[in-house]
Amino acid sequence: MKEQSLCNENWQRVTSRVQDACKKAGRLRTSVHVVGITKYVDISRTLAIYNAGCRALGESRPQAFWDKAAAFASGGIQVQWHLIGHLQRNKVAKTMSYSPVIQTIDSVRLAKEVSRVTASSSTVCEGFIEVNLSQQSERSGVVLESLTDVVAQILVLPGIRICGLMGMASHPETGREPRREFAHLRELRDVLNEKFPEAGGLPELSMGMSGDFEEAILEGSTMVRIGSALFDGLD
Ligand SMILES: *Cc1c(COP(=O)(O)O)cnc(C)c1O
């Protein structure tokens, strides 16, 4: 089927580009996870990219995430889901029932709600603190001025394990260099590691999308979130 073979080819191409970038960076291929972002595609294409080999999938909107996660679960298909879009507190409980990694923890209030929900089910949520690297107020994520304070308050919450930081480079129109912004996120992570040694390290850096993942890998990304490049050629 055309859809499956295109997804197979795209998956091969993307993972070999990841491999090349790792080599160029002097890093092991296994140090970078690929999360396939399926927010643009229907369930059939989501399944096709899964079948191509992409076992970690990310969705942006909670409703679409619930629908897909329910469909995969009812088919008995194991996926590590990631939520990569803004999560409202009233959607936390339903979202957590599918145990995704929450990449978009952007406030203490949200983290407290996640902690409350996991406490009631004796589970632990893995999460990333989303950082607003662009300094533009319309973008999401914790602003730089409050990052240390927000991280300090979230790290003490039970039932939530912060694995690292997530960030997005600015739109190209702003004239900012993605690579500089990725380096900045890595530096922020390193500073936080020194400040909060008891956190056990924040090993992960979720940064890099279809247009800039090679640069992100050169700057230390451990998790690239790739959407459109996986669905090239499918209209
Ligand atoms: C859509 C999205 C991606 C994937 O973007 P592509 O450019 O299609 O690879 C990655 N991260 C986040 C947070 C997104 O919203």
PDB file of C-alpha atoms and ligand atoms in Angstrom, residues 37 39-40 84 166 168 209-210 225-228, ligand 1:
ATOM      1  CA  ILE A  37       4.604  13.767  15.654  1.00  0.00           C
ATOM      2  CA  LYS A  39      -0.793  15.727  14.802  1.00  0.00           C
ATOM      3  CA  TYR A  40      -1.272  16.360  11.062  1.00  0.00           C
ATOM      4  CA  ILE A  84       3.570  18.076  22.969  1.00  0.00           C
ATOM      5  CA  MET A 166      11.777  20.971  26.024  1.00  0.00           C
ATOM      6  CA  MET A 168      11.335  25.165  20.238  1.00  0.00           C
ATOM      7  CA  MET A 209      11.803  19.372  14.578  1.00  0.00           C
ATOM      8  CA  SER A 210      11.720  18.482  10.866  1.00  0.00           C
ATOM      9  CA  ARG A 225      10.152  15.648  17.625  1.00  0.00           C
ATOM     10  CA  ILE A 226       9.604  15.030  13.940  1.00  0.00           C
ATOM     11  CA  GLY A 227       6.296  15.498  12.177  1.00  0.00           C
ATOM     12  CA  SER A 228       6.128  16.667   8.577  1.00  0.00           C
TER      13      SER A 228
HETATM   14  C1  LIG B   1       4.213  20.202  15.327  1.00  0.00           C
HETATM   15  C2  LIG B   1       5.277  20.107  16.336  1.00  0.00           C
HETATM   16  C3  LIG B   1       6.462  19.409  16.061  1.00  0.00           C
HETATM   17  C4  LIG B   1       6.771  18.770  14.713  1.00  0.00           C
HETATM   18  O1  LIG B   1       6.927  19.738  13.745  1.00  0.00           O
HETATM   19  P1  LIG B   1       7.467  19.395  12.267  1.00  0.00           P
HETATM   20  O2  LIG B   1       8.068  20.661  11.829  1.00  0.00           O
HETATM   21  O3  LIG B   1       6.284  18.989  11.491  1.00  0.00           O
HETATM   22  O4  LIG B   1       8.457  18.313  12.396  1.00  0.00           O
HETATM   23  C5  LIG B   1       7.400  19.316  17.073  1.00  0.00           C
HETATM   24  N1  LIG B   1       7.191  19.864  18.282  1.00  0.00           N
HETATM   25  C6  LIG B   1       6.080  20.538  18.584  1.00  0.00           C
HETATM   26  C7  LIG B   1       5.929  21.124  19.946  1.00  0.00           C
HETATM   27  C8  LIG B   1       5.089  20.689  17.621  1.00  0.00           C
HETATM   28  O5  LIG B   1       3.976  21.375  17.928  1.00  0.00           O
END
